[in-house]
Amino acid sequence: VPLLEGRDLGKAYGRAHGRTEALRGASLRLDAGEILAVTGTSGSGKSTLLHCLAGIVRPDTGAVSYRGERLDQLPEKRLSELRRTEFGVVFQFGQLIPELTALDNVALPLLLAGVSRAQAHTRAGEWLERFGVRGQSELRPGEMSGGQAQRTALARALVTGPKAVFADEPTGALDSLASEQVMTALVHTARESGTAILLVTHDTQVAAYADRELRMADGAVAGAEVTA
Ligand code: ADP
Ligand code: ADP
């Protein structure tokens, strides 16, 4: 069983006037520990596909399975629990909490999961270290560079030990050096922890870090193979 699979996904936004079909029969398989890049031009449906696979958006048609369980049919309560325990997400602008230090941002998912404060801070520090931003532990997001903030956001996405991390243009706001540092850190830590990464990007340099690359066009994935 693949870790995560989307089959024949369809998703439309809006009604009659200005209706957009963001997904039209998109299929994709993500294996455990795999780093998969989904590329394609702006508007091809990459973000919508990521949102459907991550259980953030429900597809109109088709099926999303996580370890054989139909995500698209789960009640919201169970879905949000699964997102919290099994998945990590990171977006183009890390969406760190501006009032919290880097350490507290990374500790937060652990605190929400019931880990003690002391334990949460210890583990958060370790993950900041892995991403090369331990020296920035006490800084707030506004006091960090874009690359440091994104590495902190990645530490936060990985700190709970998710099976899959969904990264939507994680380097979209960074220059090429910072991009490289973020991707190197992400790939290295994902390998170490056996975390699968679904990486959405329009940047071919960034996609080159993945094990496999699939291209999207017009709401569908070219060359995607799903299990029978
Ligand atoms: P990409 O990530 O490849 O840029 P998106 O999945 O963001 O593509 O968008 C695919 C299409 O769906 C685009 O035409 C976009 O404008 C539209 N779209 C995406 N999200 C929404 C939304 N929440 N409401 C309306 N249209 C949307
Ligand atoms: P990306 O390039 O990652 O797709 P966007 O800026 O297109 O980022 O989209 C950011 C968010 O806005 C996404 O959650 C997407 O679903 C939503 N969105 C995209 N296009 C539209 C749209 N035309 N109308 C409303 N929401 C949209």
Tab-separated table of N, CA and C in Angstrom, residues 127 130-131 158 184-195:
chain	number	residue	atom	x	y	z
A	127	TRP	N	15.545	20.239	16.839
A	127	TRP	CA	15.125	20.402	15.446
A	127	TRP	C	15.630	21.704	14.838
A	130	ARG	N	19.088	20.885	13.793
A	130	ARG	CA	19.136	20.134	12.531
A	130	ARG	C	18.981	21.027	11.315
A	131	PHE	N	18.200	22.078	11.480
A	131	PHE	CA	17.994	22.985	10.359
A	131	PHE	C	18.968	24.161	10.388
A	158	LEU	N	8.266	19.319	11.014
A	158	LEU	CA	8.831	17.980	11.206
A	158	LEU	C	8.931	17.551	12.667
A	184	THR	N	18.537	21.767	1.049
A	184	THR	CA	19.533	20.838	1.571
A	184	THR	C	19.129	20.356	2.964
A	185	ALA	N	18.730	21.306	3.807
A	185	ALA	CA	18.323	20.954	5.170
A	185	ALA	C	17.080	20.061	5.146
A	186	LEU	N	16.136	20.381	4.278
A	186	LEU	CA	14.890	19.608	4.208
A	186	LEU	C	15.161	18.167	3.761
A	187	VAL	N	15.919	18.021	2.696
A	187	VAL	CA	16.187	16.696	2.147
A	187	VAL	C	16.989	15.858	3.149
A	188	HIS	N	17.990	16.477	3.756
A	188	HIS	CA	18.830	15.781	4.722
A	188	HIS	C	18.018	15.255	5.913
A	189	THR	N	17.187	16.120	6.483
A	189	THR	CA	16.423	15.708	7.660
A	189	THR	C	15.308	14.729	7.291
A	190	ALA	N	14.741	14.888	6.103
A	190	ALA	CA	13.693	13.954	5.664
A	190	ALA	C	14.283	12.551	5.515
A	191	ARG	N	15.463	12.473	4.942
A	191	ARG	CA	16.136	11.167	4.795
A	191	ARG	C	16.405	10.550	6.143
A	192	GLU	N	16.937	11.371	7.057
A	192	GLU	CA	17.283	10.893	8.397
A	192	GLU	C	16.081	10.336	9.133
A	193	SER	N	14.933	11.020	8.964
A	193	SER	CA	13.756	10.618	9.732
A	193	SER	C	12.798	9.763	8.901
A	194	GLY	N	13.124	9.494	7.646
A	194	GLY	CA	12.274	8.660	6.794
A	194	GLY	C	10.937	9.305	6.472
A	195	THR	N	10.916	10.634	6.492
A	195	THR	CA	9.678	11.369	6.211
A	195	THR	C	9.495	11.536	4.701
